């Protein structure tokens, strides 16, 4: 006879590492429309720019994180850790600083694609 134990996930451990809205959708408590095929939260309507006035927008997708930071995926290889960047939050530009930069790893990413982790300044 085959042993069929139910697999129980440690919800607290998951919640400490993943955005709450993603967890709710994984647990089928919310609408699945906010998730992409691979279970990653969709880009937010926020915009990022090089300057506070937004005259030089950054052509990239902005992904909010539960801790108040953002991931920005852009075809830009000029950013380094410590660089300032501005993200529109509730209609107002707020200062952030790039804390980490890594190359994109998705299939459609180009050699210039960078994933920037930005934290409030």
XYZ file of C-alpha atoms in Angstrom:
121
model
C 0.000 0.000 0.000
C 1.331 3.392 -0.991
C 1.693 6.039 1.718
C -0.170 9.207 0.642
C 0.672 11.957 3.100
C -0.552 15.460 2.405
C 2.203 17.977 1.821
C 1.804 20.872 4.250
C 3.604 24.115 3.513
C 5.062 26.292 6.272
C 2.936 29.364 5.607
C 4.839 31.581 8.078
C 8.151 30.792 6.391
C 6.690 31.582 2.974
C 5.106 34.827 4.200
C 8.473 36.020 5.511
C 9.986 35.745 2.015
C 7.148 36.455 -0.432
C 4.769 39.372 -0.907
C 1.480 38.814 0.986
C -0.679 39.303 -2.106
C 1.191 36.506 -3.882
C 0.698 34.201 -0.878
C -3.034 34.945 -0.800
C -3.327 34.097 -4.477
C -1.265 30.935 -4.049
C -3.651 29.874 -1.296
C -6.528 30.663 -3.686
C -7.932 33.374 -1.441
C -7.645 36.106 -4.051
C -8.050 36.646 -7.756
C -5.418 34.940 -9.904
C -5.409 37.790 -12.427
C -2.511 39.495 -10.623
C -0.174 36.583 -11.288
C 1.725 35.761 -14.416
C 2.188 32.269 -15.759
C 5.118 31.556 -13.450
C 3.514 32.994 -10.314
C 5.397 36.285 -10.276
C 3.553 39.479 -9.410
C 2.880 41.699 -12.404
C 4.503 45.047 -12.935
C 2.923 47.955 -11.110
C 1.774 51.164 -12.814
C 4.579 53.096 -11.090
C 7.170 54.790 -13.244
C 10.851 55.284 -12.556
C 13.035 58.158 -13.715
C 16.558 59.485 -13.442
C 15.450 62.813 -11.977
C 12.864 64.026 -9.470
C 10.872 65.964 -12.090
C 10.438 62.875 -14.287
C 11.963 64.547 -17.356
C 14.114 61.496 -18.046
C 11.941 58.408 -17.581
C 13.559 55.014 -17.230
C 12.150 52.564 -19.753
C 11.594 49.616 -17.458
C 9.010 47.625 -15.524
C 8.554 48.327 -11.818
C 7.701 45.493 -9.407
C 6.763 46.448 -5.820
C 8.001 44.291 -2.942
C 6.454 43.761 0.480
C 9.323 45.509 2.308
C 8.779 48.823 0.476
C 11.575 48.310 -2.027
C 11.135 47.807 -5.768
C 12.612 45.629 -8.478
C 13.074 47.448 -11.771
C 13.731 45.441 -14.930
C 15.237 47.629 -17.651
C 17.563 47.398 -20.634
C 20.144 49.606 -18.937
C 23.632 48.569 -17.943
C 24.737 51.942 -16.593
C 23.433 51.620 -13.016
C 25.668 50.707 -10.091
C 24.926 50.179 -6.399
C 24.521 53.546 -4.674
C 23.078 55.368 -7.698
C 19.974 57.517 -7.044
C 16.710 56.770 -8.823
C 13.184 58.143 -8.463
C 10.026 56.043 -8.389
C 6.532 57.503 -8.581
C 4.687 56.414 -5.428
C 1.024 57.503 -5.115
C 1.570 60.094 -7.834
C 4.659 61.693 -6.254
C 8.308 60.972 -7.071
C 10.239 59.504 -4.150
C 13.990 59.127 -3.851
C 15.421 55.610 -3.876
C 18.922 54.239 -4.084
C 20.073 51.239 -6.105
C 21.178 48.573 -3.637
C 21.846 45.672 -6.025
C 22.184 45.093 -9.753
C 22.085 41.743 -11.527
C 21.752 40.575 -15.111
C 18.358 39.466 -16.380
C 17.814 35.708 -16.553
C 14.535 35.335 -18.427
C 14.387 33.953 -21.938
C 13.465 37.291 -23.558
C 16.106 39.312 -21.688
C 18.835 40.917 -23.783
C 22.503 41.143 -22.747
C 21.755 44.699 -21.538
C 18.820 43.714 -19.293
C 19.454 44.502 -15.644
C 17.329 43.842 -12.581
C 17.770 46.696 -10.130
C 16.814 46.405 -6.471
C 16.044 49.899 -5.192
C 15.415 50.853 -1.563
C 14.069 54.078 -0.062
C 16.805 56.611 0.533
